[in-house]
Structure formats: structure tokens, C-alpha cells
mmCIF file of C-alpha atoms and ligand atoms in Angstrom:
data_model
loop_
_atom_site.group_PDB
_atom_site.id
_atom_site.type_symbol
_atom_site.label_atom_id
_atom_site.label_comp_id
_atom_site.label_asym_id
_atom_site.label_seq_id
_atom_site.Cartn_x
_atom_site.Cartn_y
_atom_site.Cartn_z
ATOM 1 C CA MET M 714 -57.018 8.343 102.176
ATOM 2 C CA ASP M 715 -60.337 9.394 100.588
ATOM 3 C CA VAL M 716 -59.436 9.541 96.936
ATOM 4 C CA SER M 717 -62.348 11.666 95.838
ATOM 5 C CA GLY M 718 -60.973 14.824 94.099
ATOM 6 C CA LYS M 719 -57.339 13.662 94.589
ATOM 7 C CA GLY M 720 -54.724 13.890 91.813
ATOM 8 C CA VAL M 721 -53.107 10.619 90.917
ATOM 9 C CA PHE M 722 -50.065 9.852 88.716
ATOM 10 C CA LEU M 723 -49.779 6.222 87.732
ATOM 11 C CA THR M 724 -47.319 4.288 85.565
ATOM 12 C CA GLY M 725 -47.954 1.259 83.408
ATOM 13 C CA GLY M 726 -51.673 2.053 83.125
ATOM 14 C CA ALA M 727 -52.405 0.895 79.632
ATOM 15 C CA ARG M 728 -53.191 -2.652 80.584
ATOM 16 C CA GLY M 729 -53.135 -5.314 83.379
ATOM 17 C CA ILE M 730 -53.196 -4.334 86.974
ATOM 18 C CA GLY M 731 -52.470 -0.602 86.213
ATOM 19 C CA ARG M 732 -55.458 -0.337 83.835
ATOM 20 C CA GLY M 733 -57.733 -1.724 86.568
ATOM 21 C CA MET M 734 -56.278 0.654 89.229
ATOM 22 C CA THR M 735 -56.879 3.656 86.979
ATOM 23 C CA GLU M 736 -60.508 2.723 86.500
ATOM 24 C CA ALA M 737 -61.128 1.941 90.139
ATOM 25 C CA LEU M 738 -59.617 5.301 91.151
ATOM 26 C CA LEU M 739 -61.795 7.174 88.601
ATOM 27 C CA ALA M 740 -64.818 5.419 89.900
ATOM 28 C CA LYS M 741 -64.112 6.814 93.395
ATOM 29 C CA GLY M 742 -63.750 10.387 92.024
ATOM 30 C CA ALA M 743 -60.025 10.693 91.610
ATOM 31 C CA LYS M 744 -58.364 12.601 88.728
ATOM 32 C CA VAL M 745 -55.783 10.326 87.032
ATOM 33 C CA LEU M 746 -52.857 10.959 84.758
ATOM 34 C CA PHE M 747 -51.615 7.560 83.611
ATOM 35 C CA CYS M 748 -48.684 6.823 81.407
ATOM 36 C CA ASP M 749 -47.387 3.804 79.512
ATOM 37 C CA LEU M 750 -44.850 2.885 76.857
ATOM 38 C CA ILE M 751 -47.542 1.418 74.607
ATOM 39 C CA ALA M 752 -49.253 4.375 72.969
ATOM 40 C CA ASP M 753 -52.114 2.672 71.089
ATOM 41 C CA LEU M 754 -53.305 0.724 74.104
ATOM 42 C CA GLY M 755 -52.983 3.815 76.317
ATOM 43 C CA LYS M 756 -54.920 5.994 73.857
ATOM 44 C CA ALA M 757 -57.649 3.389 73.552
ATOM 45 C CA ALA M 758 -57.919 3.194 77.362
ATOM 46 C CA GLU M 759 -57.948 6.903 77.640
ATOM 47 C CA ALA M 760 -60.845 7.228 75.050
ATOM 48 C CA ASP M 761 -62.762 4.594 76.847
ATOM 49 C CA LEU M 762 -62.246 6.071 80.299
ATOM 50 C CA GLN M 763 -62.911 9.691 79.249
ATOM 51 C CA LYS M 764 -66.253 8.535 77.886
ATOM 52 C CA GLN M 765 -67.233 7.194 81.287
ATOM 53 C CA TYR M 766 -65.494 9.568 83.675
ATOM 54 C CA GLY M 767 -65.046 12.834 81.651
ATOM 55 C CA ALA M 768 -62.079 14.234 79.716
ATOM 56 C CA ASP M 769 -61.144 16.507 82.634
ATOM 57 C CA ASN M 770 -60.609 13.578 84.919
ATOM 58 C CA VAL M 771 -58.339 11.205 83.038
ATOM 59 C CA VAL M 772 -55.432 11.728 80.683
ATOM 60 C CA PHE M 773 -52.978 9.347 79.111
ATOM 61 C CA ARG M 774 -49.375 10.237 78.156
ATOM 62 C CA GLN M 775 -46.947 8.055 76.370
ATOM 63 C CA CYS M 776 -43.832 7.856 78.514
ATOM 64 C CA ASP M 777 -40.887 5.550 78.923
ATOM 65 C CA VAL M 778 -40.369 5.453 82.627
ATOM 66 C CA THR M 779 -36.677 4.771 82.148
ATOM 67 C CA ASP M 780 -36.272 8.287 80.608
ATOM 68 C CA GLY M 781 -35.977 10.666 83.594
ATOM 69 C CA ASP M 782 -36.886 13.715 81.587
ATOM 70 C CA GLN M 783 -40.114 12.184 80.172
ATOM 71 C CA LEU M 784 -41.024 11.117 83.684
ATOM 72 C CA LYS M 785 -40.323 14.531 85.130
ATOM 73 C CA GLY M 786 -42.380 16.317 82.472
ATOM 74 C CA GLU M 787 -45.683 14.656 83.290
ATOM 75 C CA LYS M 788 -47.922 17.092 85.051
ATOM 76 C CA PHE M 789 -51.656 17.105 85.705
ATOM 77 C CA GLY M 790 -52.197 19.513 88.512
ATOM 78 C CA ALA M 791 -51.239 18.504 92.031
ATOM 79 C CA VAL M 792 -50.328 14.891 92.704
ATOM 80 C CA ASP M 793 -51.652 13.458 95.995
ATOM 81 C CA ILE M 794 -51.043 9.860 95.086
ATOM 82 C CA CYS M 795 -48.244 8.467 93.019
ATOM 83 C CA VAL M 796 -48.415 4.741 91.907
ATOM 84 C CA ASN M 797 -45.213 3.407 90.400
ATOM 85 C CA ASN M 798 -46.601 0.338 88.803
ATOM 86 C CA ALA M 799 -44.894 -0.227 85.393
ATOM 87 C CA GLY M 800 -42.801 -3.378 85.317
ATOM 88 C CA ILE M 801 -41.498 -6.211 83.149
ATOM 89 C CA MET M 802 -40.379 -9.726 83.753
ATOM 90 C CA ASP M 803 -37.511 -10.834 81.373
ATOM 91 C CA GLU M 804 -34.303 -12.276 82.621
ATOM 92 C CA ARG M 805 -32.787 -12.021 79.107
ATOM 93 C CA VAL M 806 -32.742 -8.228 79.352
ATOM 94 C CA TRP M 807 -31.930 -7.968 83.002
ATOM 95 C CA GLU M 808 -30.307 -4.589 82.911
ATOM 96 C CA LYS M 809 -33.425 -3.106 81.209
ATOM 97 C CA MET M 810 -35.558 -4.902 83.715
ATOM 98 C CA LEU M 811 -33.646 -3.283 86.684
ATOM 99 C CA ALA M 812 -33.963 0.141 84.850
ATOM 100 C CA ILE M 813 -37.818 -0.243 84.748
ATOM 101 C CA ASN M 814 -38.664 -2.173 87.834
ATOM 102 C CA THR M 815 -36.183 -0.493 90.156
ATOM 103 C CA THR M 816 -34.408 2.688 88.941
ATOM 104 C CA ALA M 817 -37.566 4.145 87.425
ATOM 105 C CA GLN M 818 -39.675 3.313 90.475
ATOM 106 C CA ILE M 819 -37.025 4.977 92.667
ATOM 107 C CA ARG M 820 -36.954 8.102 90.395
ATOM 108 C CA GLY M 821 -40.754 8.231 90.303
ATOM 109 C CA SER M 822 -40.856 8.049 94.148
ATOM 110 C CA GLN M 823 -38.172 10.653 94.529
ATOM 111 C CA LEU M 824 -40.016 13.062 92.164
ATOM 112 C CA ALA M 825 -43.259 12.453 94.000
ATOM 113 C CA LEU M 826 -41.622 13.041 97.397
ATOM 114 C CA ASP M 827 -40.149 16.328 96.301
ATOM 115 C CA HIS M 828 -43.533 17.483 95.042
ATOM 116 C CA MET M 829 -45.568 16.272 97.992
ATOM 117 C CA ARG M 830 -43.479 17.053 101.058
ATOM 118 C CA ARG M 831 -45.230 19.473 103.411
ATOM 119 C CA ASP M 832 -42.075 20.786 104.853
ATOM 120 C CA ARG M 833 -41.219 22.233 101.476
ATOM 121 C CA GLY M 834 -44.616 23.667 100.543
ATOM 122 C CA GLY M 835 -46.349 20.583 99.226
ATOM 123 C CA ARG M 836 -49.622 19.114 100.579
ATOM 124 C CA GLY M 837 -48.526 15.642 101.565
ATOM 125 C CA GLY M 838 -49.582 12.374 99.934
ATOM 126 C CA LEU M 839 -49.188 8.744 99.330
ATOM 127 C CA ILE M 840 -46.594 6.851 97.359
ATOM 128 C CA ILE M 841 -47.476 3.218 96.369
ATOM 129 C CA ASN M 842 -44.892 1.065 94.609
ATOM 130 C CA THR M 843 -46.255 -2.012 92.904
ATOM 131 C CA VAL M 844 -43.718 -4.563 94.081
ATOM 132 C CA SER M 845 -44.629 -8.317 94.287
ATOM 133 C CA LEU M 846 -44.350 -11.206 96.683
ATOM 134 C CA ALA M 847 -41.172 -11.897 94.656
ATOM 135 C CA GLY M 848 -39.828 -8.947 96.688
ATOM 136 C CA VAL M 849 -40.343 -10.813 99.908
ATOM 137 C CA PHE M 850 -39.505 -14.469 99.075
ATOM 138 C CA PRO M 851 -36.706 -16.062 97.031
ATOM 139 C CA SER M 852 -37.868 -17.583 93.812
ATOM 140 C CA TYR M 853 -35.228 -19.394 91.684
ATOM 141 C CA PHE M 854 -37.327 -18.958 88.472
ATOM 142 C CA PHE M 855 -36.407 -15.288 87.993
ATOM 143 C CA PRO M 856 -33.370 -14.088 90.099
ATOM 144 C CA VAL M 857 -33.031 -10.600 88.700
ATOM 145 C CA TYR M 858 -36.804 -9.948 88.694
ATOM 146 C CA ASN M 859 -36.722 -11.002 92.345
ATOM 147 C CA ALA M 860 -33.744 -8.727 93.078
ATOM 148 C CA SER M 861 -35.453 -5.798 91.328
ATOM 149 C CA LYS M 862 -38.486 -6.262 93.675
ATOM 150 C CA HIS M 863 -36.447 -6.885 96.825
ATOM 151 C CA ALA M 864 -34.739 -3.566 96.113
ATOM 152 C CA MET M 865 -38.075 -1.839 96.048
ATOM 153 C CA ILE M 866 -39.095 -3.263 99.449
ATOM 154 C CA GLY M 867 -35.790 -2.055 100.894
ATOM 155 C CA TYR M 868 -36.166 1.433 99.389
ATOM 156 C CA THR M 869 -39.864 1.910 100.226
ATOM 157 C CA THR M 870 -39.735 0.642 103.772
ATOM 158 C CA SER M 871 -36.573 2.740 104.404
ATOM 159 C CA TRP M 872 -38.274 6.006 103.500
ATOM 160 C CA ALA M 873 -41.305 4.899 105.602
ATOM 161 C CA LYS M 874 -39.115 4.637 108.594
ATOM 162 C CA ASN M 875 -37.595 8.131 108.228
ATOM 163 C CA PRO M 876 -38.327 9.917 111.483
ATOM 164 C CA LYS M 877 -39.078 13.170 109.621
ATOM 165 C CA MET M 878 -41.745 11.530 107.443
ATOM 166 C CA GLY M 879 -44.570 12.796 109.761
ATOM 167 C CA GLU M 880 -43.416 16.314 109.089
ATOM 168 C CA MET M 881 -43.190 15.670 105.405
ATOM 169 C CA GLY M 882 -46.698 14.232 105.484
ATOM 170 C CA VAL M 883 -46.019 11.468 103.010
ATOM 171 C CA LYS M 884 -47.048 7.797 103.455
ATOM 172 C CA TRP M 885 -45.228 4.935 101.682
ATOM 173 C CA ARG M 886 -46.550 1.465 100.867
ATOM 174 C CA CYS M 887 -45.562 -1.570 98.793
ATOM 175 C CA LEU M 888 -48.266 -3.644 97.096
ATOM 176 C CA CYS M 889 -47.074 -7.186 96.942
ATOM 177 C CA PRO M 890 -49.437 -9.458 94.961
ATOM 178 C CA ASN M 891 -48.825 -13.122 94.333
ATOM 179 C CA ALA M 892 -48.841 -14.074 90.604
ATOM 180 C CA VAL M 893 -51.521 -12.296 88.572
ATOM 181 C CA ASN M 894 -53.150 -13.427 85.353
ATOM 182 C CA THR M 895 -51.790 -10.618 83.100
ATOM 183 C CA ASN M 896 -49.428 -10.270 80.129
ATOM 184 C CA LEU M 897 -46.504 -10.451 82.513
ATOM 185 C CA LEU M 898 -47.062 -14.179 82.845
ATOM 186 C CA VAL M 899 -47.101 -14.688 79.081
ATOM 187 C CA PHE M 900 -43.476 -15.385 78.411
ATOM 188 C CA GLU M 901 -41.202 -16.815 75.731
ATOM 189 C CA GLU M 902 -38.468 -19.377 76.210
ATOM 190 C CA ASN M 903 -35.612 -18.225 78.535
ATOM 191 C CA GLN M 904 -37.595 -15.251 79.751
ATOM 192 C CA VAL M 905 -37.601 -17.127 83.110
ATOM 193 C CA TYR M 906 -36.073 -20.352 84.197
ATOM 194 C CA ASP M 907 -38.364 -23.368 84.278
ATOM 195 C CA GLY M 908 -41.292 -21.110 83.299
ATOM 196 C CA ASP M 909 -43.713 -24.004 82.922
ATOM 197 C CA LYS M 910 -42.873 -25.342 86.365
ATOM 198 C CA PHE M 911 -43.435 -21.874 87.848
ATOM 199 C CA LEU M 912 -46.850 -21.635 86.299
ATOM 200 C CA GLU M 913 -47.789 -25.114 87.336
ATOM 201 C CA TRP M 914 -46.645 -24.333 90.879
ATOM 202 C CA ILE M 915 -48.366 -21.011 91.090
ATOM 203 C CA LYS M 916 -51.606 -21.809 89.222
ATOM 204 C CA PRO M 917 -53.756 -22.657 92.250
ATOM 205 C CA ARG M 918 -52.868 -19.424 93.907
ATOM 206 C CA MET M 919 -52.884 -17.167 90.763
ATOM 207 C CA LEU M 920 -54.918 -13.957 91.232
ATOM 208 C CA GLU M 921 -57.154 -12.167 88.745
ATOM 209 C CA PRO M 922 -56.256 -8.485 88.209
ATOM 210 C CA GLU M 923 -59.650 -7.430 89.727
ATOM 211 C CA GLU M 924 -58.671 -9.107 93.073
ATOM 212 C CA VAL M 925 -55.495 -7.090 93.166
ATOM 213 C CA VAL M 926 -57.278 -3.869 92.260
ATOM 214 C CA GLU M 927 -59.717 -4.494 95.049
ATOM 215 C CA ALA M 928 -56.845 -4.896 97.564
ATOM 216 C CA PHE M 929 -55.068 -1.856 96.090
ATOM 217 C CA MET M 930 -58.152 0.293 96.782
ATOM 218 C CA LYS M 931 -58.364 -0.940 100.357
ATOM 219 C CA LEU M 932 -54.690 -0.146 100.842
ATOM 220 C CA ILE M 933 -55.089 3.382 99.522
ATOM 221 C CA GLN M 934 -58.110 4.021 101.719
ATOM 222 C CA GLU M 935 -56.518 2.493 104.762
ATOM 223 C CA GLU M 936 -55.709 5.286 107.281
ATOM 224 C CA GLU M 937 -54.279 3.076 110.072
ATOM 225 C CA GLY M 938 -51.682 0.383 109.933
ATOM 226 C CA ASP M 939 -47.950 1.117 109.828
ATOM 227 C CA GLY M 940 -47.263 -1.962 107.766
ATOM 228 C CA VAL M 941 -45.868 -0.842 104.409
ATOM 229 C CA ILE M 942 -45.823 -4.345 102.889
ATOM 230 C CA TYR M 943 -49.304 -5.371 101.668
ATOM 231 C CA GLY M 944 -49.358 -8.909 100.452
ATOM 232 C CA VAL M 945 -52.271 -9.903 98.127
ATOM 233 C CA PHE M 946 -53.204 -13.594 98.244
ATOM 234 C CA LYS M 947 -55.950 -15.670 96.566
ATOM 235 C CA GLY M 948 -58.901 -16.066 98.883
ATOM 236 C CA LEU M 949 -57.389 -13.713 101.565
ATOM 237 C CA GLY M 950 -57.432 -10.378 99.759
ATOM 238 C CA GLY M 951 -54.822 -7.902 101.016
ATOM 239 C CA VAL M 952 -53.079 -8.148 104.341
ATOM 240 C CA PHE M 953 -50.330 -6.254 105.989
ATOM 241 C CA LYS M 954 -47.268 -8.378 106.364
ATOM 242 C CA LYS M 955 -44.187 -8.111 108.439
ATOM 243 C CA ARG M 956 -41.040 -8.753 106.430
ATOM 244 C CA ARG M 957 -39.714 -12.201 106.916
ATOM 245 C CA LEU M 958 -36.514 -13.962 106.083
ATOM 246 C CA VAL M 959 -36.926 -17.620 105.272
ATOM 247 C CA ASP M 960 -34.561 -20.522 105.131
ATOM 248 C CA ALA M 961 -33.273 -21.796 101.791
ATOM 249 C CA ASP M 962 -35.858 -24.590 101.950
ATOM 250 C CA GLY M 963 -38.727 -22.050 101.875
ATOM 251 C CA GLU M 964 -41.238 -21.573 104.537
ATOM 252 C CA SER M 965 -39.720 -23.285 107.585
ATOM 253 C CA ASN M 966 -38.521 -21.254 110.476
ATOM 254 C CA PRO M 967 -39.336 -17.758 109.260
ATOM 255 C CA ILE M 968 -37.626 -14.911 111.117
ATOM 256 C CA VAL M 969 -39.656 -11.793 111.796
ATOM 257 C CA VAL M 970 -37.352 -8.866 111.203
ATOM 258 C CA ASP M 971 -39.610 -5.999 111.926
HETATM 259 N N1 NAI V 1050 -48.632 -10.283 86.838
HETATM 260 C C1 NAI V 1050 -48.019 -10.716 87.972
HETATM 261 O O1 NAI V 1050 -47.923 -11.931 88.247
HETATM 262 C C2 NAI V 1050 -47.495 -9.715 88.981
HETATM 263 C C3 NAI V 1050 -47.127 -8.481 88.663
HETATM 264 N N2 NAI V 1050 -46.631 -7.618 89.555
HETATM 265 C C4 NAI V 1050 -46.164 -6.303 89.202
HETATM 266 O O2 NAI V 1050 -47.313 -5.525 88.834
HETATM 267 C C5 NAI V 1050 -46.906 -4.478 87.956
HETATM 268 C C6 NAI V 1050 -47.831 -4.417 86.688
HETATM 269 O O3 NAI V 1050 -47.685 -5.631 85.965
HETATM 270 P P1 NAI V 1050 -48.840 -6.378 85.205
HETATM 271 O O4 NAI V 1050 -50.111 -5.521 85.162
HETATM 272 O O5 NAI V 1050 -48.987 -7.726 85.795
HETATM 273 O O6 NAI V 1050 -48.248 -6.530 83.820
HETATM 274 P P2 NAI V 1050 -48.628 -5.912 82.343
HETATM 275 O O7 NAI V 1050 -47.608 -6.340 81.417
HETATM 276 O O8 NAI V 1050 -49.962 -6.307 81.972
HETATM 277 O O9 NAI V 1050 -48.599 -4.384 82.562
HETATM 278 C C7 NAI V 1050 -47.371 -3.647 82.722
HETATM 279 C C8 NAI V 1050 -47.441 -2.318 82.022
HETATM 280 O O10 NAI V 1050 -46.242 -1.622 82.284
HETATM 281 C C9 NAI V 1050 -45.894 -1.028 80.994
HETATM 282 N N3 NAI V 1050 -44.500 -0.724 80.870
HETATM 283 C C10 NAI V 1050 -43.455 -1.656 80.746
HETATM 284 N N4 NAI V 1050 -42.308 -1.025 80.557
HETATM 285 C C11 NAI V 1050 -42.525 0.335 80.586
HETATM 286 C C12 NAI V 1050 -41.754 1.528 80.452
HETATM 287 N N5 NAI V 1050 -40.470 1.366 80.215
HETATM 288 N N6 NAI V 1050 -42.359 2.662 80.494
HETATM 289 C C13 NAI V 1050 -43.694 2.813 80.707
HETATM 290 N N7 NAI V 1050 -44.516 1.747 80.833
HETATM 291 C C14 NAI V 1050 -43.902 0.494 80.771
HETATM 292 C C15 NAI V 1050 -46.372 -2.072 79.977
HETATM 293 O O11 NAI V 1050 -46.488 -1.471 78.688
HETATM 294 C C16 NAI V 1050 -47.682 -2.537 80.555
HETATM 295 O O12 NAI V 1050 -48.752 -1.717 80.035
HETATM 296 C C17 NAI V 1050 -45.451 -4.759 87.633
HETATM 297 O O13 NAI V 1050 -44.693 -3.939 88.335
HETATM 298 C C18 NAI V 1050 -45.237 -6.168 87.956
HETATM 299 O O14 NAI V 1050 -43.945 -6.517 88.374
HETATM 300 C C19 NAI V 1050 -46.448 -7.939 90.840
HETATM 301 C C20 NAI V 1050 -46.850 -9.258 91.282
HETATM 302 C C21 NAI V 1050 -47.361 -10.182 90.366
HETATM 303 C C1 LIG V 1051 -43.239 -15.093 85.015
HETATM 304 C C2 LIG V 1051 -43.022 -14.632 86.469
HETATM 305 C C3 LIG V 1051 -43.668 -13.405 86.803
HETATM 306 C C4 LIG V 1051 -43.568 -13.164 88.246
HETATM 307 C C5 LIG V 1051 -44.626 -12.303 88.683
HETATM 308 C C6 LIG V 1051 -44.744 -12.166 90.114
HETATM 309 O O1 LIG V 1051 -44.328 -11.110 90.622
HETATM 310 C C7 LIG V 1051 -45.282 -13.279 90.781
HETATM 311 C C8 LIG V 1051 -44.919 -13.433 92.211
HETATM 312 C C9 LIG V 1051 -43.574 -14.156 92.358
HETATM 313 C C10 LIG V 1051 -43.351 -14.998 93.336
HETATM 314 C C11 LIG V 1051 -44.276 -15.485 94.224
HETATM 315 C C12 LIG V 1051 -44.013 -16.201 95.271
HETATM 316 C C13 LIG V 1051 -45.148 -16.655 96.004
HETATM 317 C C14 LIG V 1051 -45.100 -17.331 97.085
HETATM 318 C C15 LIG V 1051 -46.401 -17.727 97.739
HETATM 319 O O2 LIG V 1051 -47.252 -18.475 96.880
HETATM 320 C C16 LIG V 1051 -46.180 -18.508 98.999
HETATM 321 O O3 LIG V 1051 -45.144 -19.412 98.899
HETATM 322 C C17 LIG V 1051 -45.820 -17.456 100.040
HETATM 323 C C18 LIG V 1051 -46.673 -17.686 101.326
HETATM 324 C C19 LIG V 1051 -46.857 -16.408 102.051
HETATM 325 C C20 LIG V 1051 -47.248 -16.505 103.448
HETATM 326 O O4 LIG V 1051 -47.478 -17.634 103.922
HETATM 327 O O5 LIG V 1051 -47.285 -15.486 104.063
#
């Protein structure tokens, strides 16, 4: 999709990957309403971005995505692209994590679909859920985070397969980066299991946020390709992936399931 002049709603945009996505979309001429829980960071980002791209093109709202009423109330003209990106990684508060990573992404998708669907007067659109490679592969370091992301792959790909989606005019995609150098990876003890081991294991393949943003922009602008899982890997950029089940020992004997 050509994003120029399009309306975007994006969650978790005050920092990290979401902050970069917001700026990249503005640079291509989109109008962005971004929200976040952290008001001071969000307002600072808004001031900065408005200076560069104009106050009519970018607005910040403080919003807790787990509050359905707050999420519903966010309006900034028509939304052509919805990016459900806010997420946390903290096994100690696993119910809250499911509320943010899964329930809120589902609610955001549902609201966007109702707004966009052509068969009910909307003008179509694109829904992108920021998932993770943790939604595709098992990782013992963070079981609930992993489950929260697996759920979003199931949800997003299921809507994408709906035979009436053509009529509705809405496309669905999952952005699945490998680990990214953001605040999400700064954790306290017990936030994940064997966190130091995870970081040591993942370090050589760790992405910078800009690499993910670049892949995200390709994914948005991609017209073709029915793959809804877009893996982002160090040195490879973004690639459409088929969903695979792997044995308990990891990579051996993957089974292609779609
Ligand atoms: N950093 C990583 O290694 C990876 C991150 N991801 C996913 O990317 C997404 C963005 O994460 P990052 O930019 O890495 O982390 P981050 O921590 O830098 O940014 C996440 C943003 O979401 C916001 N947020 C958290 N809870 C919220 C709530 N209840 N309501 C509204 N906003 C809320 C935070 O305030 C923060 O600004 C998440 O969904 C994460 O799971 C996916 C793969 C790898
Ligand atoms: C503190 C933890 C935060 C977790 C943030 C993430 O979402 C990071 C991603 C989590 C798991 C990543 C698993 C990565 C596996 C790959 O490095 C590789 O094993 C997969 C190979 C893919 C392929 O060959 O197609």
C-alpha cells in the first residue's frame, strides 16, 4: 500500500520500534495518531515529530491499550492502517502481559476491522500486529510471552484466511522480528528465566530497531504475497515465512503447515 495521505493508528509509539515506525510513516506522507501509556515520552515524541512533519499530520494520545473504552475513543479521521504494536515482556505479571500483548491487540484489530470493512461502508485497509519470532518458535526463557505471541499468529492468520476478506477489503499481517535492541530487553531478575543466557544466545542475531522499521515499511508497501507472517532477521531483512512446527530439539525436521 502506498502510505502517502493514509491515516494510521499505532499503539506503543512513544519509544522503541513503534517510535521508529511512526517516524518512517510520516516521512512517507502518512498521517499518524500514535498512543502510549507513557505520557511524557509520548508528548516529547509528538513535539519533535510535529516540528518535522507538521501538527496536522501527527498526534499523540496517552492511552492504556488494556482499557477498551480508551482504545475505542481514539479517533483521527479515517484509519487505513492499524498497527497494534504495544507490548511488554514480564513473566512476573503474566496476566497483565496477556492483556497487553494479546487481548488488547485482538481488541485493536476488531475495532479496526469494524471501521475498515468495505462491505459495511468502510474503505478497506491493512491491520499489522507486531508479534515476534517468539510467536513462531518455542523459547523456554519466557513461556507466557511466547504464548501471548503464538495467540496473535493464530488470530491474525485466521482472519487473513476468511473467504469474505476480499469483499471486506482488509489485509492482515504479522510482523515477527527476532530480538531487537530496545527497552523490552532490559529486564530485572525473574522477568524471564535465564535472561543472561537468552541474551548471550541471541546477541549475534540481535536487530537494531531501524532494521525492523525498514522491514516494516517494506511489509506495508508490499502489494503481493499472501504470507501473513513476516520474519525479520539480522542480515536478511524481512521475509515472508510459512508457519512451521519444530521438534522439541529446535530446528530439526520442521513441518510446513501452510
Ligand atoms: N524488542 C524485542 O526484542 C522484540 C519486540 N517485539 C515486539 O515489538 C513490540 C514493541 O516492543 P519494543 O519496541 O521492543 O519495546 P519498548 O518497550 O521499547 O516499546 C513498547 C511500547 O509499548 C508501550 N506500552 C506498554 N504497555 C502499554 C499499554 N498498556 N498501553 C499502551 N502502551 C503500552 C510502552 O510504554 C512502550 O512505549 C512489542 O509488541 C514487542 O513484543 C517483537 C520481537 C522482538
Ligand atoms: C527478554 C525477551 C524478550 C523477547 C523479545 C522477543 O520477542 C525476541 C524474540 C524471541 C525469540 C526468538 C527466537 C529466535 C529464534 C531464531 O534466532 C532462530 O532460532 C530461528 C531461525 C529461523 C529460521 O531459520 O527460519
